[in-house]
Structures are given as C-alpha cells and as structure tokens.
Coordinates of C-alpha atoms (C1' of nucleotides) and ligand atoms in Angstrom, one line a residue:
Chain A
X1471 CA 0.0 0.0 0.0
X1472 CA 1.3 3.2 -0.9
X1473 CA 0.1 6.5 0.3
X1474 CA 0.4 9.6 -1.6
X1475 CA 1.6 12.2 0.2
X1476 CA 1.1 16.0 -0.7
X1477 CA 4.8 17.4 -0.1
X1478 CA 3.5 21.1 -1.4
X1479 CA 2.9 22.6 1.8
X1480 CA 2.5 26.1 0.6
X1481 CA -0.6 25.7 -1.6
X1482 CA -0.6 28.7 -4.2
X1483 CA -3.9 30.6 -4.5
X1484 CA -6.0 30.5 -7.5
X1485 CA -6.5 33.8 -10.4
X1486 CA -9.6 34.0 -8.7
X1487 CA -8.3 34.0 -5.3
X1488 CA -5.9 36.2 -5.5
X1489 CA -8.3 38.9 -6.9
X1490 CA -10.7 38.5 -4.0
X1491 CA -7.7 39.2 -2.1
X1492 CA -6.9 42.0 -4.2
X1493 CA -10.4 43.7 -4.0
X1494 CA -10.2 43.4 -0.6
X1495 CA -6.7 45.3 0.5
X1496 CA -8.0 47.7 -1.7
X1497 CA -11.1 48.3 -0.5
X1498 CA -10.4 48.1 3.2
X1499 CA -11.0 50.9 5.6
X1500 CA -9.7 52.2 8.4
X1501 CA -10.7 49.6 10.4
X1502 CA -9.8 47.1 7.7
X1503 CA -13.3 46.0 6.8
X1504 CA -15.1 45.4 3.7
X1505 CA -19.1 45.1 3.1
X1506 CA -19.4 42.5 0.2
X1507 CA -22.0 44.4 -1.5
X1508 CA -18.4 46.7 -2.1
X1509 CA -16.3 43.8 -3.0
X1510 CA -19.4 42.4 -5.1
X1511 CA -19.4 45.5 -7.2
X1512 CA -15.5 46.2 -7.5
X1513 CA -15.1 42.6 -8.9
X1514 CA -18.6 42.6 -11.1
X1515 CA -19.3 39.4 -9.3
X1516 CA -22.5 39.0 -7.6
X1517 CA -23.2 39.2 -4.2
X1518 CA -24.0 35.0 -3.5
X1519 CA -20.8 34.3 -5.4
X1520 CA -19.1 36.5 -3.1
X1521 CA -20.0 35.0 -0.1
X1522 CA -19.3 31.8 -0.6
X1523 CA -15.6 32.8 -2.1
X1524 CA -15.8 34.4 1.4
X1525 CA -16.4 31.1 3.3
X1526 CA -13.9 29.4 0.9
X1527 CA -10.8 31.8 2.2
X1528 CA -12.3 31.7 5.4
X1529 CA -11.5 27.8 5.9
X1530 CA -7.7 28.6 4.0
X1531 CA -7.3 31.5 6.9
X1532 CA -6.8 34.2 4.6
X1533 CA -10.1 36.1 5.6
X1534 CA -11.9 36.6 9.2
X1535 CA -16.3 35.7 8.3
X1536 CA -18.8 35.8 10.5
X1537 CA -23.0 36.0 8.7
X1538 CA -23.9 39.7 8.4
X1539 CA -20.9 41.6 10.1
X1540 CA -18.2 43.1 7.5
X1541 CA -15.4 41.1 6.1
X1542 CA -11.9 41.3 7.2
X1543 CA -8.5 40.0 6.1
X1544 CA -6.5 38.1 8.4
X1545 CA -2.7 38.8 8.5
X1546 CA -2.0 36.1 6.5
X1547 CA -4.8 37.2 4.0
X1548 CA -3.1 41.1 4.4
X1549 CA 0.0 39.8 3.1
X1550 CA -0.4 37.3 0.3
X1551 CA -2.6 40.3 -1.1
X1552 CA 0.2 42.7 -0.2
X1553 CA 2.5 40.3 -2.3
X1554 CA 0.2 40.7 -5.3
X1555 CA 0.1 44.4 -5.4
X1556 CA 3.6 44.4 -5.2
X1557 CA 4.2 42.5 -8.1
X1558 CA 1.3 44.2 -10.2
X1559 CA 3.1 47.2 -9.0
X1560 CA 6.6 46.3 -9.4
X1561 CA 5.5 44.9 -13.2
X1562 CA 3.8 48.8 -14.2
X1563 CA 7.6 50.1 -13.0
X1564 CA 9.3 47.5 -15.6
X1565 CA 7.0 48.3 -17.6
X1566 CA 7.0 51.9 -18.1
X1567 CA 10.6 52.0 -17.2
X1568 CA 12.3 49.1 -18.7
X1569 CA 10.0 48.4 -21.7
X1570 CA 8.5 52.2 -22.5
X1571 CA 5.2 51.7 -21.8
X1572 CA 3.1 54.9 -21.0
X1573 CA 1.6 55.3 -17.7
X1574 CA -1.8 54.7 -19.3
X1575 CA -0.8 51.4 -21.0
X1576 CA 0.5 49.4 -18.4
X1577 CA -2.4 48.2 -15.2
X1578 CA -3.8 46.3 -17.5
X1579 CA -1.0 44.2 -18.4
X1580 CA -0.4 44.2 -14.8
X1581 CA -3.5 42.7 -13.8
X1582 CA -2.6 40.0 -15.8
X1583 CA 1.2 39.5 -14.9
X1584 CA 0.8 40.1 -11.3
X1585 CA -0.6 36.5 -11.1
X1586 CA 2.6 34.8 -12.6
X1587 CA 3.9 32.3 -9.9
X1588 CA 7.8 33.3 -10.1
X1589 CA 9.6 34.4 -7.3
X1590 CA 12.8 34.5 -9.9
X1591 CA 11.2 36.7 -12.3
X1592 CA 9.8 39.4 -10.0
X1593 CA 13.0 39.6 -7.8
X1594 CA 14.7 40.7 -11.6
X1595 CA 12.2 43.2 -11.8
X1596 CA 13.4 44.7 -8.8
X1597 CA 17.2 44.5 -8.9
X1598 CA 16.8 45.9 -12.8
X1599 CA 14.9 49.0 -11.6
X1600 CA 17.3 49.6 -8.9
X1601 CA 14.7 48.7 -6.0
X1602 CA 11.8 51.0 -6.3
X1603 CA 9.9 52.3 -3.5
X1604 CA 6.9 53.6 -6.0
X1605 CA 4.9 52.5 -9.1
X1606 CA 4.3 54.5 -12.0
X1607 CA 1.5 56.2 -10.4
X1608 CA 3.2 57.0 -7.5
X1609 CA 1.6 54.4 -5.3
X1610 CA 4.0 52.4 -2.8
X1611 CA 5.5 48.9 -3.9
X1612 CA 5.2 46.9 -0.7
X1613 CA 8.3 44.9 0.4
X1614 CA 9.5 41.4 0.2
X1615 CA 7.2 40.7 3.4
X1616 CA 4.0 42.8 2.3
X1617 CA 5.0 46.2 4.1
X1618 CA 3.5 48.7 2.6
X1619 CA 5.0 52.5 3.8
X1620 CA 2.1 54.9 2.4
X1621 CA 3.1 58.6 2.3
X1622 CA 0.4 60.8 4.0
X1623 CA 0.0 63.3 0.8
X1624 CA -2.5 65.7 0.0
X1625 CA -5.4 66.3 -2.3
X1626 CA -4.4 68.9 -4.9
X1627 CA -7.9 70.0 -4.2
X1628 CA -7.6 70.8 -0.3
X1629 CA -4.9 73.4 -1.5
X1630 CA -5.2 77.3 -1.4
X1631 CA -4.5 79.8 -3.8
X1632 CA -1.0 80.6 -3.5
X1633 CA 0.4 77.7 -3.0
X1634 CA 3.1 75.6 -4.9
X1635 CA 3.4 72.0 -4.9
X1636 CA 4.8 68.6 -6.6
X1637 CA 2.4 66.3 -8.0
X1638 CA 3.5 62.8 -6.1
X1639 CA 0.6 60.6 -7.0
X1640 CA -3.0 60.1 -9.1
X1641 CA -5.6 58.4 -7.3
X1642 CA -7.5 57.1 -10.0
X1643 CA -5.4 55.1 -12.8
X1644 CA -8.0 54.9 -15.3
X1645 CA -6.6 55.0 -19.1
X1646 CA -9.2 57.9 -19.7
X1647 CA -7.9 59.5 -17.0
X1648 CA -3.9 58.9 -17.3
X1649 CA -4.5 60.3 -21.1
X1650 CA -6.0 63.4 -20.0
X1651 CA -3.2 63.8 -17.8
X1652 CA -1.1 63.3 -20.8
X1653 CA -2.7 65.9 -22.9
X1654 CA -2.1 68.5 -20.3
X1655 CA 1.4 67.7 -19.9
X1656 CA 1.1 66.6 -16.5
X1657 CA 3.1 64.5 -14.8
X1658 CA 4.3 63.0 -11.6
X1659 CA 7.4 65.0 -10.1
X1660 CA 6.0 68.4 -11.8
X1661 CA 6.0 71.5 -9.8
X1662 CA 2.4 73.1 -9.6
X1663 CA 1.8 76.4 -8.6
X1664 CA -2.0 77.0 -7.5
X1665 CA -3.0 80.6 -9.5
X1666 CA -6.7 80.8 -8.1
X1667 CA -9.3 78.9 -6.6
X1668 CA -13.3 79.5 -8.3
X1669 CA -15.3 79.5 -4.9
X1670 CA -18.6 78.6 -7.2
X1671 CA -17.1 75.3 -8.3
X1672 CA -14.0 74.8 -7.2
X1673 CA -12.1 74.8 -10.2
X1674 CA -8.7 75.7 -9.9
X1675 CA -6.3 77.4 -12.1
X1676 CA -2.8 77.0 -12.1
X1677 CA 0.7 77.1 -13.8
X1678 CA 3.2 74.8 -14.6
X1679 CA 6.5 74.0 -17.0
X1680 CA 5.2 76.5 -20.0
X1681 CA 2.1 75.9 -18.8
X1682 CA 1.3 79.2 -17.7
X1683 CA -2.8 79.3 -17.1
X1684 CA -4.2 76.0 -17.2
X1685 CA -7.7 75.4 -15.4
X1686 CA -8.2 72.1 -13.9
X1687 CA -11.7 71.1 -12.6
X1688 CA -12.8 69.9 -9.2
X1689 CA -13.2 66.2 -10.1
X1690 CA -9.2 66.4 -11.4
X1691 CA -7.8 68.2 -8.6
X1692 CA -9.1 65.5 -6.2
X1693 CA -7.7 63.1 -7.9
X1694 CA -4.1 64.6 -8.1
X1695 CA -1.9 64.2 -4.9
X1696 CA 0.5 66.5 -4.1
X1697 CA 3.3 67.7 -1.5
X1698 CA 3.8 70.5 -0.2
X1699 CA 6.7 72.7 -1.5
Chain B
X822 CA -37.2 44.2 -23.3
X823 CA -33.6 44.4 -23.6
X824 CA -31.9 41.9 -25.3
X825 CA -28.1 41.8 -24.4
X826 CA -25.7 41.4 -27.5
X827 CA -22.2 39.9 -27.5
X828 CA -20.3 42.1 -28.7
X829 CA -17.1 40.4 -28.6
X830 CA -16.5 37.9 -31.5
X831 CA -13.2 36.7 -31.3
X832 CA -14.2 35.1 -28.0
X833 CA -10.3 34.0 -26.8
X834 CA -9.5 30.2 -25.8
X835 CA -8.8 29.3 -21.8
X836 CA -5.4 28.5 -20.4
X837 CA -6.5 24.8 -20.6
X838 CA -7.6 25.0 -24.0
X839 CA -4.4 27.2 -25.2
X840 CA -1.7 24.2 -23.3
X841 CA -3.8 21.3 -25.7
X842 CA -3.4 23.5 -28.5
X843 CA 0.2 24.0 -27.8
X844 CA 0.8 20.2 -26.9
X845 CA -1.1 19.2 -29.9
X846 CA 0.7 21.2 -32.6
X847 CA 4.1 20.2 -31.1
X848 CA 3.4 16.1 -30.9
X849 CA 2.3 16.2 -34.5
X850 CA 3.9 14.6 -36.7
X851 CA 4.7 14.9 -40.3
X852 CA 0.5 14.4 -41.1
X853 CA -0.1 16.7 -38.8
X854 CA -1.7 13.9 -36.6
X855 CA -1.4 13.3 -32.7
X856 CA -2.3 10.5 -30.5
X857 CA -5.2 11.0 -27.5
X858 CA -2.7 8.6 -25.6
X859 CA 0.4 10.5 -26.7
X860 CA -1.5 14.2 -25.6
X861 CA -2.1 12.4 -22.4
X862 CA 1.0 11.7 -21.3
X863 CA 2.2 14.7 -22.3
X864 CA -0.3 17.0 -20.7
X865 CA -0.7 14.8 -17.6
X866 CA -3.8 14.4 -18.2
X867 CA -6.1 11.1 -18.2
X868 CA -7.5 10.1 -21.2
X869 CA -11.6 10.6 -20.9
X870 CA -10.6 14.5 -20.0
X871 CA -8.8 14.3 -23.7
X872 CA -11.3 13.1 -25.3
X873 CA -13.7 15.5 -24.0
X874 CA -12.0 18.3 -24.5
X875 CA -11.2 17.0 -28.0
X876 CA -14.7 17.6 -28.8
X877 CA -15.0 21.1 -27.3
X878 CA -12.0 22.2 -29.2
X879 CA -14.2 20.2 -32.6
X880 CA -16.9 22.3 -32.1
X881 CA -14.6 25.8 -31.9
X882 CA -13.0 24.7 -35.2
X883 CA -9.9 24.3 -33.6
X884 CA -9.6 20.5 -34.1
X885 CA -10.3 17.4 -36.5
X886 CA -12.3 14.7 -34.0
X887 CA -13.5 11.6 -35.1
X888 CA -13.7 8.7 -32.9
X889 CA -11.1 6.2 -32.8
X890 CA -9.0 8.6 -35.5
X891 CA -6.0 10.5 -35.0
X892 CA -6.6 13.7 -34.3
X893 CA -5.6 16.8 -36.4
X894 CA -5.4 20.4 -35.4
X895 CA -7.4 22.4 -38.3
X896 CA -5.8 25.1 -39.9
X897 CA -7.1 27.7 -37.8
X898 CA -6.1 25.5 -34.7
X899 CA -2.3 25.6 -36.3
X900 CA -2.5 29.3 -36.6
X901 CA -3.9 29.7 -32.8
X902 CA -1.3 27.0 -31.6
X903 CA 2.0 28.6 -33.5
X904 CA 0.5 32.3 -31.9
X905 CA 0.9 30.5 -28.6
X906 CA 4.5 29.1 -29.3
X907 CA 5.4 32.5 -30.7
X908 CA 4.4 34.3 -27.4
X909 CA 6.1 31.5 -25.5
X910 CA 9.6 31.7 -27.6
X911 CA 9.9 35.6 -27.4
X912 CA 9.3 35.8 -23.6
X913 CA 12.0 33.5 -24.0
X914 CA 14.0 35.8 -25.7
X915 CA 13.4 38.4 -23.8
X916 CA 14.1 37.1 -20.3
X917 CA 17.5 35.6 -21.6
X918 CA 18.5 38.9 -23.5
X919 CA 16.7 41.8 -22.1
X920 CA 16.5 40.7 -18.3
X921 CA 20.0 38.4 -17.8
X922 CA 18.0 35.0 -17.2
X923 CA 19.5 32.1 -17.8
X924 CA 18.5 30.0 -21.0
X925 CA 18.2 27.0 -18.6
X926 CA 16.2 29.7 -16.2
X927 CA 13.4 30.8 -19.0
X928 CA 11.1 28.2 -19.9
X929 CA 8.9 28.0 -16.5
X930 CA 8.2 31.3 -16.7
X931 CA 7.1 31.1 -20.9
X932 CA 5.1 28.7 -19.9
X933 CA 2.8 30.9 -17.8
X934 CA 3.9 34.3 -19.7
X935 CA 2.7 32.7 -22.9
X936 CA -1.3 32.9 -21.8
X937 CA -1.0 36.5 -21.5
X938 CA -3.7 38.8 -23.5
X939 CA -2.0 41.8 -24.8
X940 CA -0.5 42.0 -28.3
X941 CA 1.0 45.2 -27.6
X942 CA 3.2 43.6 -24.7
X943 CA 4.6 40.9 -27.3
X944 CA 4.8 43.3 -30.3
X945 CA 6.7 45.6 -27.8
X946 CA 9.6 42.7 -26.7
X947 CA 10.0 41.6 -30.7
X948 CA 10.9 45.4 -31.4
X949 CA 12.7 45.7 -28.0
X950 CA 14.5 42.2 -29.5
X951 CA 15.2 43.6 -33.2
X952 CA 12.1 41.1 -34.1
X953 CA 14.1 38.1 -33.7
X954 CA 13.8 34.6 -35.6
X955 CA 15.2 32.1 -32.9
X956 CA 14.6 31.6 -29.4
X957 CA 17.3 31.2 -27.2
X958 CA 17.1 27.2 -27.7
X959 CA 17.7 27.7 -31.7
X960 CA 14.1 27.4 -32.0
X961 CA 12.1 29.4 -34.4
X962 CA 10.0 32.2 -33.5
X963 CA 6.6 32.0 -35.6
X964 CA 5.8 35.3 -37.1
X965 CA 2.6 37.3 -36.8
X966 CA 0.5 35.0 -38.8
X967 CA 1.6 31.7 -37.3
X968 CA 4.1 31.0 -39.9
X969 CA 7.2 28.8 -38.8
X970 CA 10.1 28.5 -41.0
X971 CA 12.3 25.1 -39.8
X972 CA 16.0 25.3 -40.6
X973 CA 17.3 21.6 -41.3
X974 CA 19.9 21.0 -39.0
X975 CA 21.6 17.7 -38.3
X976 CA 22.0 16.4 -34.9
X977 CA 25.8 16.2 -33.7
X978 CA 25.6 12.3 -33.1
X979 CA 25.0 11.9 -37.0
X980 CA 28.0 13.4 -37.9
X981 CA 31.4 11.8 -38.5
X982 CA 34.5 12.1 -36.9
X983 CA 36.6 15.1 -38.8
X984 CA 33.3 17.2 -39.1
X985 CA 33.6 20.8 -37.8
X986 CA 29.8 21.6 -37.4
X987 CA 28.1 24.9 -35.3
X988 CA 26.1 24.1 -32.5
X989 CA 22.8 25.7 -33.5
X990 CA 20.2 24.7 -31.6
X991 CA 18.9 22.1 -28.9
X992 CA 16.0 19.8 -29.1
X993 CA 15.6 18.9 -25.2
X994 CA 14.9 21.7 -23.2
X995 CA 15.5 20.5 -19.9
X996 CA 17.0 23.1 -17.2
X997 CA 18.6 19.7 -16.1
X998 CA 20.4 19.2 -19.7
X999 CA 20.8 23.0 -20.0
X1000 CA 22.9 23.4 -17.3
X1001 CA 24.8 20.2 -17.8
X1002 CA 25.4 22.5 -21.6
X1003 CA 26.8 25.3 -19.1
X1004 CA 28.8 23.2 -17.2
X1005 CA 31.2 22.2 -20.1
X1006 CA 31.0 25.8 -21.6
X1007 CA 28.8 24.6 -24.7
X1008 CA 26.2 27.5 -26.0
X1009 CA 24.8 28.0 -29.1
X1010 CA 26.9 29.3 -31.8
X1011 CA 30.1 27.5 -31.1
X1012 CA 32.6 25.9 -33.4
X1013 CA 32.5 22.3 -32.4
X1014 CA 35.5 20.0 -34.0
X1015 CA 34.9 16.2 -33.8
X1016 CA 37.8 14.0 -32.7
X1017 CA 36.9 10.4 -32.8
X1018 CA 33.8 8.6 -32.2
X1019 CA 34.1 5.5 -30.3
X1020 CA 31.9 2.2 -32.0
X1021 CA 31.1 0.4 -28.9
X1022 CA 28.7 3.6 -27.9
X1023 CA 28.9 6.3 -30.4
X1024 CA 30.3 8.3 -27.6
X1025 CA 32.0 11.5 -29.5
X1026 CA 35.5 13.1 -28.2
X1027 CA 35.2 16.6 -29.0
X1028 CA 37.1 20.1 -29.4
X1029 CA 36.0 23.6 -29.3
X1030 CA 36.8 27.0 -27.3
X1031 CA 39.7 26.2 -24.7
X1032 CA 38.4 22.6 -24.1
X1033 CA 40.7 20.4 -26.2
X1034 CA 39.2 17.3 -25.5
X1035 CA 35.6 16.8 -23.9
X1036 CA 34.0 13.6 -24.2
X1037 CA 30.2 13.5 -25.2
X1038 CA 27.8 10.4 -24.5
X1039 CA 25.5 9.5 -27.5
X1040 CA 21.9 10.5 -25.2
X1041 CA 23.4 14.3 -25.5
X1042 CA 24.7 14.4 -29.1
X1043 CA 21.4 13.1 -30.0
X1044 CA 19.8 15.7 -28.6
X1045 CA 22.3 18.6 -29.9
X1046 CA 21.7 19.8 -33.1
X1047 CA 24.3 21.2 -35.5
X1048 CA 25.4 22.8 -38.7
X1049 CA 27.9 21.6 -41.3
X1050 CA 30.5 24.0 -41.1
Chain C
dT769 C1' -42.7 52.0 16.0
dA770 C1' -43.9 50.3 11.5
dT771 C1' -42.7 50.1 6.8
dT772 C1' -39.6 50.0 3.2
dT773 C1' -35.1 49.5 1.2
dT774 C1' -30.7 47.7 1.2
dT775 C1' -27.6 44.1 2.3
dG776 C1' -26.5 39.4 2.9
dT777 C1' -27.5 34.3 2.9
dT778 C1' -29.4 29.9 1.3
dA779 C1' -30.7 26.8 -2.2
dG780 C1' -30.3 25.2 -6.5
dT781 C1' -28.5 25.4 -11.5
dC782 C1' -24.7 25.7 -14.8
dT783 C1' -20.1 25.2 -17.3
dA784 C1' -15.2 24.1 -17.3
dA785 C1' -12.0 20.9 -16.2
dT786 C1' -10.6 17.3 -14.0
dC787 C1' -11.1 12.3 -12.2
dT788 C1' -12.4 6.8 -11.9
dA789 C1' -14.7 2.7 -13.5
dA790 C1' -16.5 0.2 -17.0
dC791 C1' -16.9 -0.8 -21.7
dT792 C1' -15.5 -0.9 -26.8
dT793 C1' -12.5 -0.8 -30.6
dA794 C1' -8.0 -1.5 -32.6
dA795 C1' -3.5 -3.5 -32.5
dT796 C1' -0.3 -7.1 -31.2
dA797 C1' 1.1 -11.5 -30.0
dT798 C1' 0.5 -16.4 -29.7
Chain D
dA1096 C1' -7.6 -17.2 -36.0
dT1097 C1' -7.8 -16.3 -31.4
dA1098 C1' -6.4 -14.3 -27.3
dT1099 C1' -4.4 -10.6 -25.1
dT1100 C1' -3.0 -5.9 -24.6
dA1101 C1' -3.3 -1.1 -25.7
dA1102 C1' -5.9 2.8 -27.0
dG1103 C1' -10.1 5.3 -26.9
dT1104 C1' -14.9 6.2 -25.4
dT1105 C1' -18.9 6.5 -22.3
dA1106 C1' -21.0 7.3 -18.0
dG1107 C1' -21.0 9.3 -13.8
dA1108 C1' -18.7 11.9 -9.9
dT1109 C1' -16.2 15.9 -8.2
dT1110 C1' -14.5 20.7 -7.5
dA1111 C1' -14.1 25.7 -8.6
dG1112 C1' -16.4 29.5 -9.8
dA1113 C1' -20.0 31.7 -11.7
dC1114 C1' -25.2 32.6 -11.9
dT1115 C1' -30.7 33.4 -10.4
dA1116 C1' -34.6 33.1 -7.4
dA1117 C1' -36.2 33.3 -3.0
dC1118 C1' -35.7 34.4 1.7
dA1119 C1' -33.7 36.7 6.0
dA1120 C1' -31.4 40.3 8.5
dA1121 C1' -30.1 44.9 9.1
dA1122 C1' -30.5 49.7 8.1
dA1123 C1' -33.0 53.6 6.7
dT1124 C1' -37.2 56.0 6.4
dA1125 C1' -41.7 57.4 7.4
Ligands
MN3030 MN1 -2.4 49.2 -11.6
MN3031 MN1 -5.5 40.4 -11.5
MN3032 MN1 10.3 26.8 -23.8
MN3033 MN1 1.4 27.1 -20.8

DNA sequence: TATTTTTGTTAGTCTAATCTAACTTAATAT
DNA sequence: ATATTAAGTTAGATTAGACTAACAAAAATA
C-alpha cells in the first residue's frame, strides 16, 4: 500500500483568489473592513458568489467571516494580497521604465502578470529597476514581506490659492484618466503652482512647465496628490 | 425588453484550451496527426478528460475529432497554436536577452507568460529584441501570422569524426540538460571540432573553445543539433 | 414604531476541467 | 484465427467558480 503524500505545503492561490484578495486590501478601511455588497461591485461578481468565495478563504485562513458583520482580512490574507500588489506594481515600473510603456498602457498588463507564480522573475524586476519604493502612479510597492510604507499626501484639491506643490501621485489610474493627464502635460514630479481657486465650483487654475494658465476642474484636482513645496 | 448582445466575437481560448493546443501542434507529426494517448501523457492528463476536451475544441474549429481517428489540429487551430508558441519563444528571448536569465532559467516562466492577452506587450519585446527569428534554444519564433520556417539541421551524433559543425540549436529543453550545456561551456553558436567517435557507444570526443578534449555520451549528441561548417 | 429599502444568505443550477470505473475498438502476439 | 494488450470512449462523480430566485437580517425612512 502506498500512500500519496502531498509534499506542497504552501498551496498557491487561484487567479480568482488572489483577486478576492486583491479587491479586498483595496477596499479596506480604516478599520480594515469590507461590506461584500463593495467587494461584489468592484469585482462585477455577484453578491452569493461572493459569499461563498468568502467562506472558501475563510477555511484557507486568509479572511476573518462571521454572517452579516463586515469582512476582514487576516494577516495572512493582508500579506499574500500585499505580495500581489507588489508584483502588479513592481511589473507597471518595468513596464514603463524598462519596456517604454506609458503610464496609461501598463495596469492592465499588470492585472494580468501580477498572477505569474515566479519568485525568480519578479525579484529581476526589482534588482533591474534599482529597488523602487513607487509605481508609476506613484503608489507604494510593498516589500518582500507585504510592508506597505504609504506617504500621507495631499489632495491637490484641499490646497489654497498661493500655494506651490509637486504632484507625487494620481488616485485614479483609469486610461481615460492617465491620457488626459497626458494631454495636459502633466506628470508626476512636476511643480504646480495654484494661480486661483473658483469659490462657485471649485475649479482651480494653475501654472506649470510653460504651462502658464491651465484650469483644472474639481473632479481632477481630487484626484491629483501633491506635497507640499 | 432588452436583449443583451455579445459584442465580442473573437471570443479567446482558456489557459487549458491554449496548453492542448500548444501540446497538440508540437506532438504532430509529419501528417499533422497526434495520438489521444500521446497528448495524455504529455499533458498529464487522463484520457476521458482528452477526449472531452477533444470535442470542445471540434466544435470551436480548432480540431479534426473523429472517434477512434488520430486527431488533427485544423488550420485555424495551427495558426492559434503557432501564436501561442510564438508568445512563448519571445518571452524566452526576452528574459534571456533583455533581463540576464539564464537559457536553462526561461522556460517556466514562458510557460505561464505565454497565456498573456495583450499583443501590444509581445509586439513591444520583438521590437525591444530587433524582431528576432530564434529563441534562445535555436528554436524558431513564428511570425505574426503563425508561420514557422524550420532550418534543417543535423543532430551532432550523425556526424562523423573530422566534421567541424556549429552548435545551432537544442532539441531537449530541460533546465537539467541545459545546465549540464553550461557546465562544459557549450552555448549555441560554437565551433565544435569532432575528434573520434568511439563504436562500442557512439560516444563523440570533442574540441572547441579552450576545451581540447571533452568527451560526449551518444543521449546528448542526439539531442544537440548542428550545422555543417 | 412600523414600513420600506438595502444588504447578505441559502438553495439550486450551470459550465469548465478534472477524475475513476467500465466498456469498446483497434492493434499485437501467440 | 484467437487471445491478449493497448488505445479510446462513455457514463458518472467531483470541485471551482460563476449565476438566479427566494428568503432573512439589518439599516434607513416614514
Ligand atoms: Mn495598476
Ligand atoms: Mn488580476
Ligand atoms: Mn520553452
Ligand atoms: Mn502554458
């Protein structure tokens, strides 16, 4: 009689997994809780199918469930989906910096490398960009053991009139968005210099590079984040 | 009533489906026909799950499926299959030239790069390469349209002693048998002088580079394949 | 407080992709 | 030619991951 034994201790996650995981970092709050109406809409999967992913990385110990009160990662869960966003975040630096990419181009590729089991190919990544601390957008990369450092920086729209400040980070990577950017010549690391704020709407106009009056609406500005200068 | 309309016609093949395609177009032989038992044992995979997918990949048009036949990739199943292999050999490539891997190092990671969906990631490492025709194997590189040109070479155990042939390309792809290549300094591309080939074995004494006299066992000149120099 | 709306769960269905057991067809050996 | 072995198929089970319909709990509103 022989008996098969599993010698694979450490069990990979599936695509689908791993997104749940995903969703979820992302998603969490302060208190590090998610509703799964939330998670149900940022993945486009419906709320039953949620739930039951729920009680499936509840039994693996990635993800604290109890009916009716909010979800919540575990540690573990916290950094196997740290690990993730690292190497969806350490693939967008490659990709922009090593390949020429645009900014715009490259979370979607991401989405799709970031699931590559390769411990080889991402630790490349890294040494070849010189060990970033930031992606592309200007979002952290978190560390070999899922610690994430974020940077406390401020909405370009909670600035006043007078002001001058670099642009450190968008908020929202959409392509639409990204290519707008683009257009305007806008760009992370760009000194900003806040001309006037419209009390009506707060639009704001400001000056940059040879960019000497642009006007930049509400919904950008709080999407831009900026340091002090 | 709303009647939803899909949209997107070239619906694109699952991981599962893309690695039968793969396996398929590489076990067939000069007919173009493969085995269910041979795919099996490739694939790892039992024989009923062949079968069955056999007859999914029928009804895409991807495959030839009659019962008890051999089966036949159709032509539109060759083009989706040398697409694959194409993706697969310039990730190669790419990791060996553009990213310091090892040749022995690459193939793992092919293996799961090739399922990614993004033509402009591919197009960009084949301009990035200088569009190259061989992978760093020796293996060629289909182009855009699934065309693969084969170059005849000969394998080193075929030749006689006297020959001075160029290694040009190898046909296992083993990290094990790779990295025995690195251990006696053999690569592709190198002048490779035959001494004497013993008749008991068809072991091959060789020259080349600074190694004046490296014995070879028939099991790897069969598997090294050369050019008449 | 009672009603309505929103959120979450349960139950049951479906497809993809795998398996085993049993059977059939084809190939090989005696 | 017959018996045996190998190859291939059918039938039925299983798991992951999605869905809808119906119901239950919690939150919001009247
Ligand atoms: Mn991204
Ligand atoms: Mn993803
Ligand atoms: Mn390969
Ligand atoms: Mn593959």
């Amino acid at each position: 009689m022989i008996t098969k034994i599993n010698v694979y201790f450490c069990r990979v996650n599936s695509l689908a997994e791993e997104n749940y995981l995903k969703a979820m970092f992302s998603l969490s709050n302060d208190k590090g809780e998610v509703n799964v109406n939330d998670l149900s809409k940022r993945l486009e999967i419906k709320m039953p199918t949620v739930t039951s992913m729920m009680k499936r990385l509840a039994t693996k110990k990635l993800v604290h469930y109890e009916s009716y009160k909010p979800l919540k990662l575990t540690d573990k869960g916290k950094k196997e989906a740290a690990l993730i966003i690292r190497k969806h975040r350490l693939t967008e630096m490659f990709l922009v910096e090593k390949m020429g990419f645009g900014w715009e181009q490259v979370h979607e590729i991401a989405e799709q490398i970031e699931h590559i089991q390769s411990p080889e190919l991402f630790a490349k990544m890294d040494e070849l960009l010189g060990f970033p601390k930031l992606d592309p957008h200007g979002s952290p990369i978190p560390d070999k053991n899922g610690t994430m450092v974020w940077v406390a920086y401020n909405k370009l729209s909670e600035c006043k009139a007078g002001d001058t400040v670099k642009l450190s980070a968008v908020i929202n990577t959409s392509a639409e968005f990204l290519k707008f950017l683009n257009s305007r010549e806008l760009s992370l690391g760009l000194k900003v210099k806040i001309k006037s704020v419209e009390p009506f709407d707060n639009t704001m106009v400001v000056s940059y590079g040879k960019r000497l009056s642009e006007t930049l609406s509400h919904t950008v500005c709080e999407r831009l984040l900026v340091e002090k200068v």
